[in-house]
PDB file of C-alpha atoms and ligand atoms in Angstrom:
ATOM      1  CA  UNK A   1     111.005  79.056 144.127  1.00 60.00           C
ATOM      2  CA  UNK A   2     107.977  81.193 145.396  1.00 75.00           C
ATOM      3  CA  UNK A   3     106.903  82.867 142.086  1.00 87.00           C
ATOM      4  CA  UNK A   4     109.272  85.657 141.192  1.00 92.00           C
ATOM      5  CA  UNK A   5     106.734  86.892 138.398  1.00 94.00           C
ATOM      6  CA  UNK A   6     105.362  90.300 138.406  1.00 96.00           C
ATOM      7  CA  UNK A   7     106.797  94.026 138.315  1.00 98.00           C
ATOM      8  CA  UNK A   8     108.766  94.977 141.058  1.00 98.00           C
ATOM      9  CA  UNK A   9     110.249  98.734 141.947  1.00 98.00           C
ATOM     10  CA  UNK A  10     113.247  99.370 143.757  1.00 98.00           C
ATOM     11  CA  UNK A  11     113.264 100.368 147.339  1.00 98.00           C
ATOM     12  CA  UNK A  12     116.775 100.131 148.360  1.00 98.00           C
ATOM     13  CA  UNK A  13     120.390  99.432 146.788  1.00 98.00           C
ATOM     14  CA  UNK A  14     123.109  98.657 148.916  1.00 98.00           C
ATOM     15  CA  UNK A  15     126.769  98.659 147.753  1.00 98.00           C
ATOM     16  CA  UNK A  16     125.746  98.993 144.059  1.00 98.00           C
ATOM     17  CA  UNK A  17     128.825 101.284 143.336  1.00 98.00           C
ATOM     18  CA  UNK A  18     131.079  98.782 144.662  1.00 98.00           C
ATOM     19  CA  UNK A  19     129.643  95.971 142.774  1.00 98.00           C
ATOM     20  CA  UNK A  20     129.740  98.111 139.532  1.00 98.00           C
ATOM     21  CA  UNK A  21     133.442  98.948 140.390  1.00 98.00           C
ATOM     22  CA  UNK A  22     134.453  95.333 140.792  1.00 98.00           C
ATOM     23  CA  UNK A  23     132.785  94.583 137.303  1.00 97.00           C
ATOM     24  CA  UNK A  24     135.299  97.376 135.957  1.00 96.00           C
ATOM     25  CA  UNK A  25     132.395  99.925 135.255  1.00 97.00           C
ATOM     26  CA  UNK A  26     133.722 103.463 134.792  1.00 97.00           C
ATOM     27  CA  UNK A  27     132.852 106.198 137.238  1.00 97.00           C
ATOM     28  CA  UNK A  28     130.776 108.052 134.765  1.00 97.00           C
ATOM     29  CA  UNK A  29     128.524 105.189 134.212  1.00 97.00           C
ATOM     30  CA  UNK A  30     128.542 104.325 137.788  1.00 98.00           C
ATOM     31  CA  UNK A  31     127.091 107.747 138.936  1.00 98.00           C
ATOM     32  CA  UNK A  32     124.171 107.624 136.341  1.00 98.00           C
ATOM     33  CA  UNK A  33     123.545 103.993 137.224  1.00 98.00           C
ATOM     34  CA  UNK A  34     123.505 104.757 141.097  1.00 98.00           C
ATOM     35  CA  UNK A  35     120.655 107.548 140.669  1.00 97.00           C
ATOM     36  CA  UNK A  36     118.448 105.226 138.880  1.00 98.00           C
ATOM     37  CA  UNK A  37     115.425 103.608 140.293  1.00 97.00           C
ATOM     38  CA  UNK A  38     115.292 100.380 138.755  1.00 98.00           C
ATOM     39  CA  UNK A  39     112.212  98.217 138.063  1.00 98.00           C
ATOM     40  CA  UNK A  40     112.256  94.507 137.390  1.00 98.00           C
ATOM     41  CA  UNK A  41     109.784  92.648 135.503  1.00 98.00           C
ATOM     42  CA  UNK A  42     109.942  88.919 135.755  1.00 96.00           C
ATOM     43  CA  UNK A  43     108.047  86.363 133.451  1.00 96.00           C
ATOM     44  CA  UNK A  44     108.139  82.833 133.752  1.00 92.00           C
ATOM     45  CA  UNK A  45     106.893  79.914 131.748  1.00 92.00           C
ATOM     46  CA  UNK A  46     107.679  76.477 133.163  1.00 87.00           C
ATOM     47  CA  UNK A  47     111.589  76.550 133.064  1.00 87.00           C
ATOM     48  CA  UNK A  48     111.857  79.477 130.992  1.00 92.00           C
ATOM     49  CA  UNK A  49     112.449  82.923 132.583  1.00 93.00           C
ATOM     50  CA  UNK A  50     112.648  86.463 131.222  1.00 96.00           C
ATOM     51  CA  UNK A  51     114.009  89.115 133.743  1.00 96.00           C
ATOM     52  CA  UNK A  52     113.992  92.830 132.644  1.00 98.00           C
ATOM     53  CA  UNK A  53     115.909  95.272 134.389  1.00 98.00           C
ATOM     54  CA  UNK A  54     114.400  98.930 133.460  1.00 98.00           C
ATOM     55  CA  UNK A  55     115.281 102.305 134.016  1.00 98.00           C
ATOM     56  CA  UNK A  56     114.964 105.710 132.409  1.00 97.00           C
ATOM     57  CA  UNK A  57     118.473 105.448 131.220  1.00 97.00           C
ATOM     58  CA  UNK A  58     118.949 101.935 129.767  1.00 96.00           C
ATOM     59  CA  UNK A  59     117.113  98.801 130.042  1.00 97.00           C
ATOM     60  CA  UNK A  60     118.717  95.050 130.137  1.00 97.00           C
ATOM     61  CA  UNK A  61     117.089  91.988 129.760  1.00 97.00           C
ATOM     62  CA  UNK A  62     118.148  88.151 130.116  1.00 95.00           C
ATOM     63  CA  UNK A  63     116.151  85.104 129.020  1.00 94.00           C
ATOM     64  CA  UNK A  64     117.172  81.526 129.863  1.00 93.00           C
ATOM     65  CA  UNK A  65     115.954  78.214 131.018  1.00 91.00           C
ATOM     66  CA  UNK A  66     116.846  77.020 134.719  1.00 86.00           C
ATOM     67  CA  UNK A  67     119.213  74.156 134.403  1.00 84.00           C
ATOM     68  CA  UNK A  68     120.601  74.988 131.171  1.00 89.00           C
ATOM     69  CA  UNK A  69     123.804  76.867 130.544  1.00 90.00           C
ATOM     70  CA  UNK A  70     123.518  79.748 128.490  1.00 92.00           C
ATOM     71  CA  UNK A  71     125.829  82.789 127.029  1.00 94.00           C
ATOM     72  CA  UNK A  72     125.309  86.369 128.309  1.00 94.00           C
ATOM     73  CA  UNK A  73     126.917  89.134 126.592  1.00 95.00           C
ATOM     74  CA  UNK A  74     126.532  92.215 129.420  1.00 96.00           C
ATOM     75  CA  UNK A  75     125.601  94.815 126.830  1.00 96.00           C
ATOM     76  CA  UNK A  76     125.694  98.332 128.274  1.00 95.00           C
ATOM     77  CA  UNK A  77     126.909  97.149 131.588  1.00 95.00           C
ATOM     78  CA  UNK A  78     130.367  95.834 131.590  1.00 95.00           C
ATOM     79  CA  UNK A  79     130.195  94.489 127.989  1.00 95.00           C
ATOM     80  CA  UNK A  80     131.688  91.039 128.808  1.00 95.00           C
ATOM     81  CA  UNK A  81     130.863  87.670 127.312  1.00 95.00           C
ATOM     82  CA  UNK A  82     130.307  85.213 130.117  1.00 94.00           C
ATOM     83  CA  UNK A  83     128.970  81.727 130.350  1.00 92.00           C
ATOM     84  CA  UNK A  84     126.053  81.460 132.724  1.00 91.00           C
ATOM     85  CA  UNK A  85     126.529  77.901 134.017  1.00 76.00           C
ATOM     86  CA  UNK A  86     123.992  75.472 134.223  1.00 58.00           C
ATOM     87  CA  UNK A  87     123.823  76.707 138.083  1.00 56.00           C
ATOM     88  CA  UNK A  88     120.820  78.396 137.343  1.00 60.00           C
ATOM     89  CA  UNK A  89     118.926  76.363 139.864  1.00 63.00           C
ATOM     90  CA  UNK A  90     116.452  76.743 142.535  1.00 61.00           C
ATOM     91  CA  UNK A  91     118.496  76.313 145.752  1.00 60.00           C
ATOM     92  CA  UNK A  92     116.023  76.746 148.806  1.00 62.00           C
ATOM     93  CA  UNK A  93     113.596  78.985 147.308  1.00 78.00           C
ATOM     94  CA  UNK A  94     116.236  81.200 145.607  1.00 86.00           C
ATOM     95  CA  UNK A  95     116.932  81.424 141.849  1.00 90.00           C
ATOM     96  CA  UNK A  96     120.575  81.527 141.699  1.00 89.00           C
ATOM     97  CA  UNK A  97     123.164  81.584 138.782  1.00 90.00           C
ATOM     98  CA  UNK A  98     127.107  81.683 138.475  1.00 91.00           C
ATOM     99  CA  UNK A  99     128.341  83.841 135.630  1.00 94.00           C
ATOM    100  CA  UNK A 100     131.656  82.129 134.707  1.00 93.00           C
ATOM    101  CA  UNK A 101     134.154  84.597 132.885  1.00 92.00           C
ATOM    102  CA  UNK A 102     136.791  86.790 133.431  1.00 93.00           C
ATOM    103  CA  UNK A 103     135.527  87.965 136.779  1.00 94.00           C
ATOM    104  CA  UNK A 104     135.847  85.989 139.615  1.00 95.00           C
ATOM    105  CA  UNK A 105     132.918  85.066 142.000  1.00 96.00           C
ATOM    106  CA  UNK A 106     130.457  86.456 139.822  1.00 96.00           C
ATOM    107  CA  UNK A 107     126.669  85.793 140.209  1.00 95.00           C
ATOM    108  CA  UNK A 108     123.179  86.705 141.664  1.00 95.00           C
ATOM    109  CA  UNK A 109     120.712  85.339 143.616  1.00 94.00           C
ATOM    110  CA  UNK A 110     116.620  86.310 143.722  1.00 94.00           C
ATOM    111  CA  UNK A 111     114.326  85.405 146.202  1.00 92.00           C
ATOM    112  CA  UNK A 112     110.699  86.687 147.601  1.00 92.00           C
ATOM    113  CA  UNK A 113     110.038  87.365 150.947  1.00 92.00           C
ATOM    114  CA  UNK A 114     106.528  88.526 151.827  1.00 91.00           C
ATOM    115  CA  UNK A 115     105.765  90.896 149.194  1.00 93.00           C
ATOM    116  CA  UNK A 116     109.310  92.092 148.553  1.00 97.00           C
ATOM    117  CA  UNK A 117     111.575  90.658 145.752  1.00 97.00           C
ATOM    118  CA  UNK A 118     115.342  90.405 147.082  1.00 97.00           C
ATOM    119  CA  UNK A 119     118.219  90.577 144.908  1.00 97.00           C
ATOM    120  CA  UNK A 120     121.932  89.806 145.712  1.00 97.00           C
ATOM    121  CA  UNK A 121     124.642  90.539 143.063  1.00 97.00           C
ATOM    122  CA  UNK A 122     128.275  89.534 143.709  1.00 97.00           C
ATOM    123  CA  UNK A 123     131.384  90.050 141.993  1.00 98.00           C
ATOM    124  CA  UNK A 124     134.886  89.354 143.421  1.00 97.00           C
ATOM    125  CA  UNK A 125     134.036  89.760 147.002  1.00 96.00           C
ATOM    126  CA  UNK A 126     131.788  92.707 146.390  1.00 98.00           C
ATOM    127  CA  UNK A 127     127.926  92.101 147.481  1.00 98.00           C
ATOM    128  CA  UNK A 128     125.227  94.599 146.179  1.00 98.00           C
ATOM    129  CA  UNK A 129     121.831  93.920 147.962  1.00 98.00           C
ATOM    130  CA  UNK A 130     118.855  95.392 146.263  1.00 98.00           C
ATOM    131  CA  UNK A 131     115.145  95.013 147.275  1.00 98.00           C
ATOM    132  CA  UNK A 132     112.122  95.644 145.266  1.00 98.00           C
ATOM    133  CA  UNK A 133     108.497  96.053 146.221  1.00 98.00           C
ATOM    134  CA  UNK A 134     105.352  94.759 144.137  1.00 96.00           C
ATOM    135  CA  UNK A 135     104.251  97.341 141.886  1.00 94.00           C
TER     136      UNK A 135
HETATM  137  C1  LIG B   1     121.970  99.507 134.463  1.00 50.38           C
HETATM  138  C2  LIG B   1     122.188 100.911 134.044  1.00 50.38           C
HETATM  139  C3  LIG B   1     123.470 101.149 133.137  1.00 50.38           C
HETATM  140  C4  LIG B   1     124.670 100.516 133.921  1.00 50.38           C
HETATM  141  C5  LIG B   1     124.409  99.448 134.761  1.00 50.38           C
HETATM  142  C6  LIG B   1     123.224  98.801 134.966  1.00 50.38           C
HETATM  143  C7  LIG B   1     123.147  97.535 135.793  1.00 50.38           C
HETATM  144  C8  LIG B   1     122.436  96.605 135.564  1.00 50.38           C
HETATM  145  C9  LIG B   1     122.463  95.458 136.402  1.00 50.38           C
HETATM  146  C10 LIG B   1     121.615  94.345 136.005  1.00 50.38           C
HETATM  147  C11 LIG B   1     121.333  93.209 136.591  1.00 50.38           C
HETATM  148  C12 LIG B   1     120.571  92.479 136.018  1.00 50.38           C
HETATM  149  C13 LIG B   1     120.300  91.035 136.750  1.00 50.38           C
HETATM  150  C14 LIG B   1     119.388  90.098 135.829  1.00 50.38           C
HETATM  151  C15 LIG B   1     119.129  89.007 136.448  1.00 50.38           C
HETATM  152  O1  LIG B   1     118.173  88.426 136.249  1.00 50.38           O
HETATM  153  C16 LIG B   1     121.101  99.681 135.578  1.00 50.38           C
HETATM  154  C17 LIG B   1     121.410  98.818 133.232  1.00 50.38           C
HETATM  155  C18 LIG B   1     125.590  98.831 135.169  1.00 50.38           C
HETATM  156  C19 LIG B   1     123.489  95.111 137.369  1.00 50.38           C
HETATM  157  C20 LIG B   1     120.902  90.511 137.668  1.00 50.38           C
END
């Protein structure tokens, strides 16, 4: 896709609470997470991506190669072990994945439009939409 690389700061976050609730995250952690202004730092070398979610409260990072299945432990989020299927692919300018595990219909998509990074997170029928501007 259009390069996702860079440092991106959150400007909007729609339905994050319902998404976290669908993940089974408790009300206390949800309240903290909802107040955070998240920063994404995305690095890419060839097929290799590192995506960092940074905040004053907690950081979270994943690293993977597109097209190769990997295992993710969502430490500090819902603390589940999931298989992220080789559907980490570039579909029409989007970097998408499906996170296969206990939760149904779980995954995300990243894409760039203009100077904004868009991230759509879904789980069990809930869709969260986050937008970031280039730092
Ligand atoms: C925070 C704070 C602690 C509680 C929760 C969080 C959620 C993080 C999420 C990260 C998603 C990362 C993605 C990376 C993709 O490459 C902010 C760490 C629940 C939902 C989609």
